[in-house]
Coordinates of C-alpha atoms in Angstrom, one line a residue:
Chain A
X168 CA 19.0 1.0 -33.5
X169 CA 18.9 0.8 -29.8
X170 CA 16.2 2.7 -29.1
X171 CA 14.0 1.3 -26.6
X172 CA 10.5 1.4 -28.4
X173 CA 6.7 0.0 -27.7
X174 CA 5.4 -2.0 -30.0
X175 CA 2.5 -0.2 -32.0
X176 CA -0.4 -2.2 -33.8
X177 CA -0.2 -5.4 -31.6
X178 CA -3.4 -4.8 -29.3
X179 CA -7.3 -4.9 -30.0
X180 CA -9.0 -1.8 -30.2
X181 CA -11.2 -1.2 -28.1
X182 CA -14.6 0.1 -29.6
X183 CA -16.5 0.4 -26.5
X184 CA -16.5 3.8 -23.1
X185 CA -13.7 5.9 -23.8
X186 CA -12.1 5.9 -26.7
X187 CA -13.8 9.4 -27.2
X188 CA -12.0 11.3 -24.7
X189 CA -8.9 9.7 -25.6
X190 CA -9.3 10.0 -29.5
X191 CA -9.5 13.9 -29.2
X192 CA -7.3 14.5 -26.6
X193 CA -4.9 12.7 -29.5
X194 CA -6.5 15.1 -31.9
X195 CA -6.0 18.3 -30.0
X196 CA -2.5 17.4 -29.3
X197 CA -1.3 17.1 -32.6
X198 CA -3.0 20.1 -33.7
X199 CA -1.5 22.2 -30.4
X200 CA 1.9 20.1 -31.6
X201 CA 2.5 20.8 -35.4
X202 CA 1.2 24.7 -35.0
X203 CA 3.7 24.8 -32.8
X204 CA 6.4 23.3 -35.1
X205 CA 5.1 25.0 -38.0
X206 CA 5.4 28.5 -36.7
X207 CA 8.7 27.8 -35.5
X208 CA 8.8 27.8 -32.3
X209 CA 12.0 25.2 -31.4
X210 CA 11.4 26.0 -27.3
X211 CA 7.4 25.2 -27.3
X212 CA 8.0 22.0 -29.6
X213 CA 10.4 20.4 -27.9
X214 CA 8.4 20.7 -24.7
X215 CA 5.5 18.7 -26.3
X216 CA 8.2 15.7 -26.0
X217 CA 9.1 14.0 -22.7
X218 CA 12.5 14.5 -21.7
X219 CA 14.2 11.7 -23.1
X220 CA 11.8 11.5 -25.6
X221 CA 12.9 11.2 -29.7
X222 CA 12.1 11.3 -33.0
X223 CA 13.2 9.2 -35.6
X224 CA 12.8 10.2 -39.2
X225 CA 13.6 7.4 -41.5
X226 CA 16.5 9.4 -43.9
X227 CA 18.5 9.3 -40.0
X228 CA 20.7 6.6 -39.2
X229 CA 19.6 7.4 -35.2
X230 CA 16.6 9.4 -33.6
X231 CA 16.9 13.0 -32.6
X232 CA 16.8 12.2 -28.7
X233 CA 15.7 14.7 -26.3
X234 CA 14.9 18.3 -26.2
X235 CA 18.1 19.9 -26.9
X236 CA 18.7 18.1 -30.1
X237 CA 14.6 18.5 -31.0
X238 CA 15.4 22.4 -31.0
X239 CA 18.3 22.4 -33.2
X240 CA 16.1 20.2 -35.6
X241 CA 13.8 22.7 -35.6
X242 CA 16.1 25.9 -35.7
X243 CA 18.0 24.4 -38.7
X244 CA 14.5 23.9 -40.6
X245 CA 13.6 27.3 -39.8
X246 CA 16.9 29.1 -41.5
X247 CA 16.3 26.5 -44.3
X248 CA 12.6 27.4 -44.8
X249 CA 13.2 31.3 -44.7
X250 CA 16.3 30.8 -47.1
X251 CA 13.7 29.0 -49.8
X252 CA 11.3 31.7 -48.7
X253 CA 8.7 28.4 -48.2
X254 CA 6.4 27.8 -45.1
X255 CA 5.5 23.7 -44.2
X256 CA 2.3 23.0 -43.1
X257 CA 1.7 18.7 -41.1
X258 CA -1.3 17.4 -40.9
X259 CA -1.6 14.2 -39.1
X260 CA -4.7 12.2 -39.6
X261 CA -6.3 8.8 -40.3
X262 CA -5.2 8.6 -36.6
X263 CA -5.6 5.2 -34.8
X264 CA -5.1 4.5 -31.4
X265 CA -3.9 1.8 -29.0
X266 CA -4.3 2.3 -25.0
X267 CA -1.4 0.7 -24.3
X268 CA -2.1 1.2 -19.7
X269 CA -3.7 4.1 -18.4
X270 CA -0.9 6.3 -19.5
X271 CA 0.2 5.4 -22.7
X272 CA -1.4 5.6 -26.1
X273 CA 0.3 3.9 -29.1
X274 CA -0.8 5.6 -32.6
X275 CA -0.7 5.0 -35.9
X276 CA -1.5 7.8 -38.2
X277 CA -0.9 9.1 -41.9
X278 CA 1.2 12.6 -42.5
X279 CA 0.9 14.8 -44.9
X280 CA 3.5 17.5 -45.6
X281 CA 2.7 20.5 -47.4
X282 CA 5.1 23.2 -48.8
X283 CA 3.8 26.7 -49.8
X284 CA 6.2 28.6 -51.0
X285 CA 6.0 32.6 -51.2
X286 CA 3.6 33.3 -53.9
X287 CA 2.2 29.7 -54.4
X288 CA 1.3 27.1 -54.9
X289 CA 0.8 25.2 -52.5
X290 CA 2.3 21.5 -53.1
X291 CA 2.4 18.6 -51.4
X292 CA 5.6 18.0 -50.3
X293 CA 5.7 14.1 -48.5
X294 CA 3.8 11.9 -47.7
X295 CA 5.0 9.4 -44.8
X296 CA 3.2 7.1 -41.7
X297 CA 3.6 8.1 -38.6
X298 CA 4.2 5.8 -35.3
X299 CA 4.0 7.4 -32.1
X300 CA 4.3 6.8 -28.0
X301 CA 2.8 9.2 -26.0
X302 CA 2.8 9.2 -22.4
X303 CA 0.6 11.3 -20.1
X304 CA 2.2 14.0 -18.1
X305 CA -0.4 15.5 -15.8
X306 CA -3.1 16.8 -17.9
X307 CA -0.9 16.8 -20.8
X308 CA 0.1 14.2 -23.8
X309 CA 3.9 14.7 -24.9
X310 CA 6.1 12.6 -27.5
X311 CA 7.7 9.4 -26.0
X312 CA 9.0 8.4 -29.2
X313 CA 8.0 8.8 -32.9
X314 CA 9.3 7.0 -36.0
X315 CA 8.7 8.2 -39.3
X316 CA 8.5 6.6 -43.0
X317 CA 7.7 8.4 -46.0
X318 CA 6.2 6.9 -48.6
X319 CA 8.4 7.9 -51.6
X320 CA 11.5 5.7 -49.9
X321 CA 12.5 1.9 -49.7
X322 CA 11.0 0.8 -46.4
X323 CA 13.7 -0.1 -43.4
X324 CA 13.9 -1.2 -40.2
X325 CA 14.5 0.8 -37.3
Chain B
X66 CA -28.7 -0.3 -59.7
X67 CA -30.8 -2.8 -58.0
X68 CA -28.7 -2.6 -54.5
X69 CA -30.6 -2.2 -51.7
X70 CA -29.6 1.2 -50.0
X71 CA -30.0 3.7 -47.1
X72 CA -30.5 6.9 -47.6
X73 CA -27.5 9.1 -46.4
X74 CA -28.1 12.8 -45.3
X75 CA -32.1 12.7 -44.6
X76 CA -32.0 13.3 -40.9
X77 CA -30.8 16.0 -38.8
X78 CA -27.6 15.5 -37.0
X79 CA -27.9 15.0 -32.7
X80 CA -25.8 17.8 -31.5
X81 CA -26.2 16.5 -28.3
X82 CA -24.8 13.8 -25.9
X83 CA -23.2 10.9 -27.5
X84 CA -22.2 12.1 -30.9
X85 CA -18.5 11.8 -29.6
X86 CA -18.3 7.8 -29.2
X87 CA -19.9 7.7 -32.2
X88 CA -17.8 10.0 -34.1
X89 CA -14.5 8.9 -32.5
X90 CA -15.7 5.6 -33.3
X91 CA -16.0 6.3 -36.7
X92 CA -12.6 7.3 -37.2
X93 CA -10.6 5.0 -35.7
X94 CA -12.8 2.7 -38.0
X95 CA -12.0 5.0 -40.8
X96 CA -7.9 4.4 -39.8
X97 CA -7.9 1.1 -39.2
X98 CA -9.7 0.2 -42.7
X99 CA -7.4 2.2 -44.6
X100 CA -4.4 1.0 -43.0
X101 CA -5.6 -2.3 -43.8
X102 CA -6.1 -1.6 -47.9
X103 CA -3.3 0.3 -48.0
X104 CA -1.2 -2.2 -47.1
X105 CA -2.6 -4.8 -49.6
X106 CA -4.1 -6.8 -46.9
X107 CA -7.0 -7.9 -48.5
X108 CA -8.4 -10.5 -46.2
X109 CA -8.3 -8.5 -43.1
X110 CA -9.2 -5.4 -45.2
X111 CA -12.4 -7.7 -46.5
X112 CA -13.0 -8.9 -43.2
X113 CA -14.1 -4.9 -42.5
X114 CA -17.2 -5.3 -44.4
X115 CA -20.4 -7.2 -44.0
X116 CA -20.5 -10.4 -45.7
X117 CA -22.9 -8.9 -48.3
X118 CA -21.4 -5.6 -47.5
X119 CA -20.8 -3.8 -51.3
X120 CA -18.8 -0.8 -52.7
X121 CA -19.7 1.0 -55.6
X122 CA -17.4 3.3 -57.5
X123 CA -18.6 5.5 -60.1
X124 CA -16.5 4.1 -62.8
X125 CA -18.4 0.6 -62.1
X126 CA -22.0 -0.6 -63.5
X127 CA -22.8 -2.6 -60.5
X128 CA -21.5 -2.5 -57.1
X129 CA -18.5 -5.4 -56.2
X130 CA -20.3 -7.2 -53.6
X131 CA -19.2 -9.9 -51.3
X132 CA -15.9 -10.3 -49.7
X133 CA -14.7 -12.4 -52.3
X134 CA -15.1 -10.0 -54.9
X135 CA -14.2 -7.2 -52.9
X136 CA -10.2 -9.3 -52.0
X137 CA -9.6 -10.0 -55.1
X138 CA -9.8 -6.3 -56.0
X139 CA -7.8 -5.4 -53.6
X140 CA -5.4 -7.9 -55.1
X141 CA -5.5 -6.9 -58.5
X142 CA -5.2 -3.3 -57.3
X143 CA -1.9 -4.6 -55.4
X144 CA -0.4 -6.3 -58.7
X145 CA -0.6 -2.8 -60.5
X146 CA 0.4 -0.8 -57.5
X147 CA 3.7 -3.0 -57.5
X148 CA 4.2 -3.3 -61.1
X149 CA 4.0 0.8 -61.1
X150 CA 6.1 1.2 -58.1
X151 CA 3.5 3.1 -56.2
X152 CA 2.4 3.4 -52.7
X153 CA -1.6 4.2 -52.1
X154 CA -3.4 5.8 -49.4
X155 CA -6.5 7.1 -48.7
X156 CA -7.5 9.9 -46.2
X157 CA -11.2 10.4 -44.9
X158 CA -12.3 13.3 -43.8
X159 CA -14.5 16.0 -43.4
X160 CA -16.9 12.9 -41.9
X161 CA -20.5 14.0 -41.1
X162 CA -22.1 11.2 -38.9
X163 CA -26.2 10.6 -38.7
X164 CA -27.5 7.5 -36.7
X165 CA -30.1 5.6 -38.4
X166 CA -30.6 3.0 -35.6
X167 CA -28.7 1.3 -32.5
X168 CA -26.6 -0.3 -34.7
X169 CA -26.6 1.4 -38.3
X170 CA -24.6 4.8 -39.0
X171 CA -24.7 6.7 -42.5
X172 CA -21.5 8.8 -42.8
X173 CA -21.0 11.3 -46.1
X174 CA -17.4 12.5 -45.8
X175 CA -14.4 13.7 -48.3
X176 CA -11.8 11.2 -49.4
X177 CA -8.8 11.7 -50.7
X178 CA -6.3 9.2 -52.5
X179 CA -2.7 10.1 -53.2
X180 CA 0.0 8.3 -55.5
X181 CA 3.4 7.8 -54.7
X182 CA 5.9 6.7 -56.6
X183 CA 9.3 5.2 -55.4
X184 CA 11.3 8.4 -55.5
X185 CA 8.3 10.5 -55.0
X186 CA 6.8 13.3 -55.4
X187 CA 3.5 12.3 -54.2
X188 CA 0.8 13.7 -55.8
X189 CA -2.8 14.1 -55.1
X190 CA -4.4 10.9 -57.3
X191 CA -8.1 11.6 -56.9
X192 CA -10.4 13.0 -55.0
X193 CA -14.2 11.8 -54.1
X194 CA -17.3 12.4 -52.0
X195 CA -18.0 8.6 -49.9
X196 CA -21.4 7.7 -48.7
X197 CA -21.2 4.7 -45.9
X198 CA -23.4 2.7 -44.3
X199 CA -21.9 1.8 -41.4
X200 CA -23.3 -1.4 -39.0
X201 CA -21.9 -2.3 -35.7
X202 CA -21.0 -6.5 -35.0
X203 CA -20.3 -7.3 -31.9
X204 CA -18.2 -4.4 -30.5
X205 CA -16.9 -3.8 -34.3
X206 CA -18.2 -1.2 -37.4
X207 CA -18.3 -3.4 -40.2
X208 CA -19.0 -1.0 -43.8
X209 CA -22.4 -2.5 -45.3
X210 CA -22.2 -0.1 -48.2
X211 CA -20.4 2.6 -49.9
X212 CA -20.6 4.0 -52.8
X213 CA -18.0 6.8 -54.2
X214 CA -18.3 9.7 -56.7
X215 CA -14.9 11.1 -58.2
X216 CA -15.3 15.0 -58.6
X217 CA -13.2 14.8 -61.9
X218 CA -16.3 12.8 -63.3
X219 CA -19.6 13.7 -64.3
X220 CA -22.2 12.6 -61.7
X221 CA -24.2 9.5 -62.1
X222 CA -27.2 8.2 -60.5
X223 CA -26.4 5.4 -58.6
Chain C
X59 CA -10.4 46.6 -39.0
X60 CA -13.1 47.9 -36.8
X61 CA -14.5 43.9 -36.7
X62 CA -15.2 43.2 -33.4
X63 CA -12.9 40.1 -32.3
X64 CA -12.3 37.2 -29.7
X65 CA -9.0 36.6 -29.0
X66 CA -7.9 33.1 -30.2
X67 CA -5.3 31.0 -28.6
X68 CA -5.1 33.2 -25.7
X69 CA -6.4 30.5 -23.0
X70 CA -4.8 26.8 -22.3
X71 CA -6.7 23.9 -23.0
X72 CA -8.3 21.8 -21.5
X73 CA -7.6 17.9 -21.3
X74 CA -9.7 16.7 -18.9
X75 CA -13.6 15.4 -19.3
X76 CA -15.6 17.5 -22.2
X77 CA -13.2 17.8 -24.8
X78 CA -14.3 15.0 -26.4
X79 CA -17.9 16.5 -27.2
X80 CA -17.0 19.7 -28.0
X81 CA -14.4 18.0 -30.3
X82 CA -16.8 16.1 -32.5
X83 CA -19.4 18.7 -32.7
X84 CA -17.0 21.0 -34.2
X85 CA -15.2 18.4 -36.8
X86 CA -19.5 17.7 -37.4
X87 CA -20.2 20.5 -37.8
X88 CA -17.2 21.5 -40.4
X89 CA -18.4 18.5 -42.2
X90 CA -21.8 20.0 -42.5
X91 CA -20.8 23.6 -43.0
X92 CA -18.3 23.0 -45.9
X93 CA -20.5 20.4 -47.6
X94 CA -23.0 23.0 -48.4
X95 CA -20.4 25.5 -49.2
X96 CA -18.8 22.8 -52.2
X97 CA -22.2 21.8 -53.3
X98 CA -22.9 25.4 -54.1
X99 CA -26.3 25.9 -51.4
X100 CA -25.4 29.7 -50.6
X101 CA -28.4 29.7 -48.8
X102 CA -28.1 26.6 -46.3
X103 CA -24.6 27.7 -46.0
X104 CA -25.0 31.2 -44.6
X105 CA -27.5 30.1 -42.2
X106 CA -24.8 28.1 -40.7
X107 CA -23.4 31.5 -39.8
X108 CA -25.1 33.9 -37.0
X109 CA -27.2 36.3 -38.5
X110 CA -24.2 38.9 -37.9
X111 CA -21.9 36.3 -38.5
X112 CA -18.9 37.0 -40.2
X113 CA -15.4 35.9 -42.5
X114 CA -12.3 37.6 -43.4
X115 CA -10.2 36.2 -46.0
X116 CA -7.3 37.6 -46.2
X117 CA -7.1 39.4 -49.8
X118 CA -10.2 41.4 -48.8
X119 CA -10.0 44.8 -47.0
X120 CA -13.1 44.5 -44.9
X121 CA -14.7 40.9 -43.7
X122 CA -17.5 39.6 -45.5
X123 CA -20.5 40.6 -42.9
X124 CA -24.0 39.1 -42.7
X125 CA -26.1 36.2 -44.5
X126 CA -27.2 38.3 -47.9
X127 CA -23.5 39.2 -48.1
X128 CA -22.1 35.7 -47.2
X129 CA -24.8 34.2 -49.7
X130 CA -23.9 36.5 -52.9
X131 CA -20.3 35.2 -52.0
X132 CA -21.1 32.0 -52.5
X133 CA -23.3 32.9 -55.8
X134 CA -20.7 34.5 -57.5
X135 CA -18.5 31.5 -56.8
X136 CA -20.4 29.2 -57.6
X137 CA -20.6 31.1 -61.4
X138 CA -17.4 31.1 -61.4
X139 CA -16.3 27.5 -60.6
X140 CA -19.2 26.7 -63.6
X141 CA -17.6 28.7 -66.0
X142 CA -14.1 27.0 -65.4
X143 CA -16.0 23.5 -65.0
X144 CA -14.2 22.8 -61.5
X145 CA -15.2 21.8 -57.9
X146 CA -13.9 22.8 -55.4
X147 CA -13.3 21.0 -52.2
X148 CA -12.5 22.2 -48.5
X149 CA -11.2 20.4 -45.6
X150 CA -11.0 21.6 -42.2
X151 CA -8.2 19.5 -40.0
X152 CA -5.4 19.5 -37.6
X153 CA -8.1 21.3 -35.7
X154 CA -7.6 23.0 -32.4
X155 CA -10.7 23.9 -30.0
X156 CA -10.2 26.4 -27.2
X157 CA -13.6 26.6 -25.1
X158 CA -14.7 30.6 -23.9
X159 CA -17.7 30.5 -22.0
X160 CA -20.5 27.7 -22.3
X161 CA -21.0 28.6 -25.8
X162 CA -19.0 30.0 -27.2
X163 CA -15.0 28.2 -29.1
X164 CA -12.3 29.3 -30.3
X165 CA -11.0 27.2 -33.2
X166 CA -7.6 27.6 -34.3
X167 CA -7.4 24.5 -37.6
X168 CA -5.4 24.4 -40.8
X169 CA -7.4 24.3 -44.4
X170 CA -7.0 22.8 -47.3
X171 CA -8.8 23.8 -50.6
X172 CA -8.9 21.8 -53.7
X173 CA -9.8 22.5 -57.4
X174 CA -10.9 19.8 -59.3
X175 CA -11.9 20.5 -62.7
X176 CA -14.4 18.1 -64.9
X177 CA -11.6 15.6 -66.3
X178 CA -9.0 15.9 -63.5
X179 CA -6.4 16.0 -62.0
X180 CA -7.2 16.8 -58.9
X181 CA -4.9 19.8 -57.2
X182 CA -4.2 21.7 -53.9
X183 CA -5.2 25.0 -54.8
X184 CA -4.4 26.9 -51.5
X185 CA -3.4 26.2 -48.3
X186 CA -4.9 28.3 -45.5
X187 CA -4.9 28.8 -41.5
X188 CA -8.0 29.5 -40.0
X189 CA -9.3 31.2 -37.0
X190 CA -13.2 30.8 -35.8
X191 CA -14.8 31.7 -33.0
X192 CA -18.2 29.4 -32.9
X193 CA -21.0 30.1 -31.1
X194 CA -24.0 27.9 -30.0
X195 CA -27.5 29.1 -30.7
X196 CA -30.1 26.0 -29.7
X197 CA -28.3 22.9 -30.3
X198 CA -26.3 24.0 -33.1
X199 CA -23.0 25.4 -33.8
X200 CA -22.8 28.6 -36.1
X201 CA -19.8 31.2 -37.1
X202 CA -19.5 34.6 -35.8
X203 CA -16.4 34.9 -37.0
X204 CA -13.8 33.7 -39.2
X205 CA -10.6 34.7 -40.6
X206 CA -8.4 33.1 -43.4
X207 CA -4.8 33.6 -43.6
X208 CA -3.0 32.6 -46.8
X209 CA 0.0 30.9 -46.8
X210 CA 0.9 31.8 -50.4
X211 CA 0.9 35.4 -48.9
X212 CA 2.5 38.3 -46.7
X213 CA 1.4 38.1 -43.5
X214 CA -1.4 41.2 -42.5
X215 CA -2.7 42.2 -39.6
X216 CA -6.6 42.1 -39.3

């Protein structure tokens, strides 16, 4: 509950120079971020998050805070996922973003979850809205913070 | 029948400089918009088209046209949304972008609505082929018409 | 197995100035590409792929090579999609763009292919990742390659 969070949605958006660069860069980074996740790969994943960075699904009382804690998220799902013989498959998109300074870029986006399990079919598994901080390290965008609701559950505060 | 329209789909598509404002324009718009009706804001969601802007589903004889008409859909939509315990959303994509003038974009892209019910599972509700005209206000996209085809439905001339 | 192939995912990407072009010309020209593949025009569609263009779907031994094979693809499918009185409906997303020379990308994206038949509902009929490599011939993108992984099905090697 005492995560320390910047607000998303409260700023104008700003139609004019630059918003291409910045909208595919957002793009490219969640498609580089969620083939990563989806193959697997805990180490590569949690490196797309800043240090302290965190994730906070909304069935957690607290967000999964850092990278040490982002791997083991990911290494449990992956023993889950083979045991169900199932591979998940995010897509994030309806993506809207916020400069928040020359940094920073607040988004808002939609997430779908798909689960295909061995032999089909395909299914869609969640559906849930997606609020993310990410900062700028060097040339690359990582994960500052990212709260998550799905659709199918009571809403709740964070 | 008698709604005054712009062709979508006639010209070629500028592969050269400047499709990416555009296009990254277009999708934040896209977000934004959708954001708004899926949260049952009908106002602001209103407030996204021209003030004679019109959409025109297939199921409908004549397009809803105004923002008036085009709120209180959105609130009746609400009202059965709530009484049926279901969450809305809409994804566009697959968005193919052709200038018409300075100000004027026609966009034909995918759309996709999915259901979900308190509890879940989500499902996938419908899905539709969208034809936009898209002006710019100001430094905003405002929709100045739409009309939508369901691909469960026979076609109709519009 | 002989195909002759560009490695894909093999280079980092770049974040800096450019992306943001590249980026919407290939999300454009998906839009394009797979709204004449769904809307049945085998011939429009092939030309959208070099003239020794090629795609590999998985469940076939050998790719698909050339426009008069690419076209009698799309023929046959499209007879079979009449005789079950369904559409079918492909999106291209989480889409990754890894530049090779001045023109010529690797795309690495996710797909998603739906079945609609006349009377709905509406269903995910496979979920698929896809590997492209895109080349520019005049101002326009086209495939010369393209293979489809299932993930309903074993792995294979290409």
């Amino acid at each position: 509950m005492s995560a320390p969070t910047t607000e998303v949605g409260t700023r104008s958006t700003p139609a004019g120079a630059g918003l291409a660069e910045l909208y595919a860069q957002v793009q490219q980074f969640y498609a580089a971020h969620f083939h990563l996740l989806d193959s697997g790969d805990a180490h590569a994943w949690a490196e797309t998050f800043t240090e302290d960075g965190w994730f906070w699904p909304q069935v957690l009382p607290e967000p999964v805070r850092g990278r040490a804690a982002l791997r083991a998220g990911v290494l449990r799902t992956r023993e889950k996922l083979a045991a169900a013989n199932e591979q998940h498959r995010h897509w994030h998109g309806m993506v809207h973003v916020q400069p928040v300074d020359e940094r920073t870029v607040a988004v808002r986006c939609y997430a779908q979850i798909f689960a295909i399990p061995a032999g089909g079919p395909a299914r869609l598994h969640l559906h849930c809205v997606c609020e993310d901080v990410l900062v700028r390290e060097g040339d690359e965008w990582k994960v500052r913070q990212r709260k998550v609701v799905r659709d199918d559950l009571p809403p709740r505060a964070f």
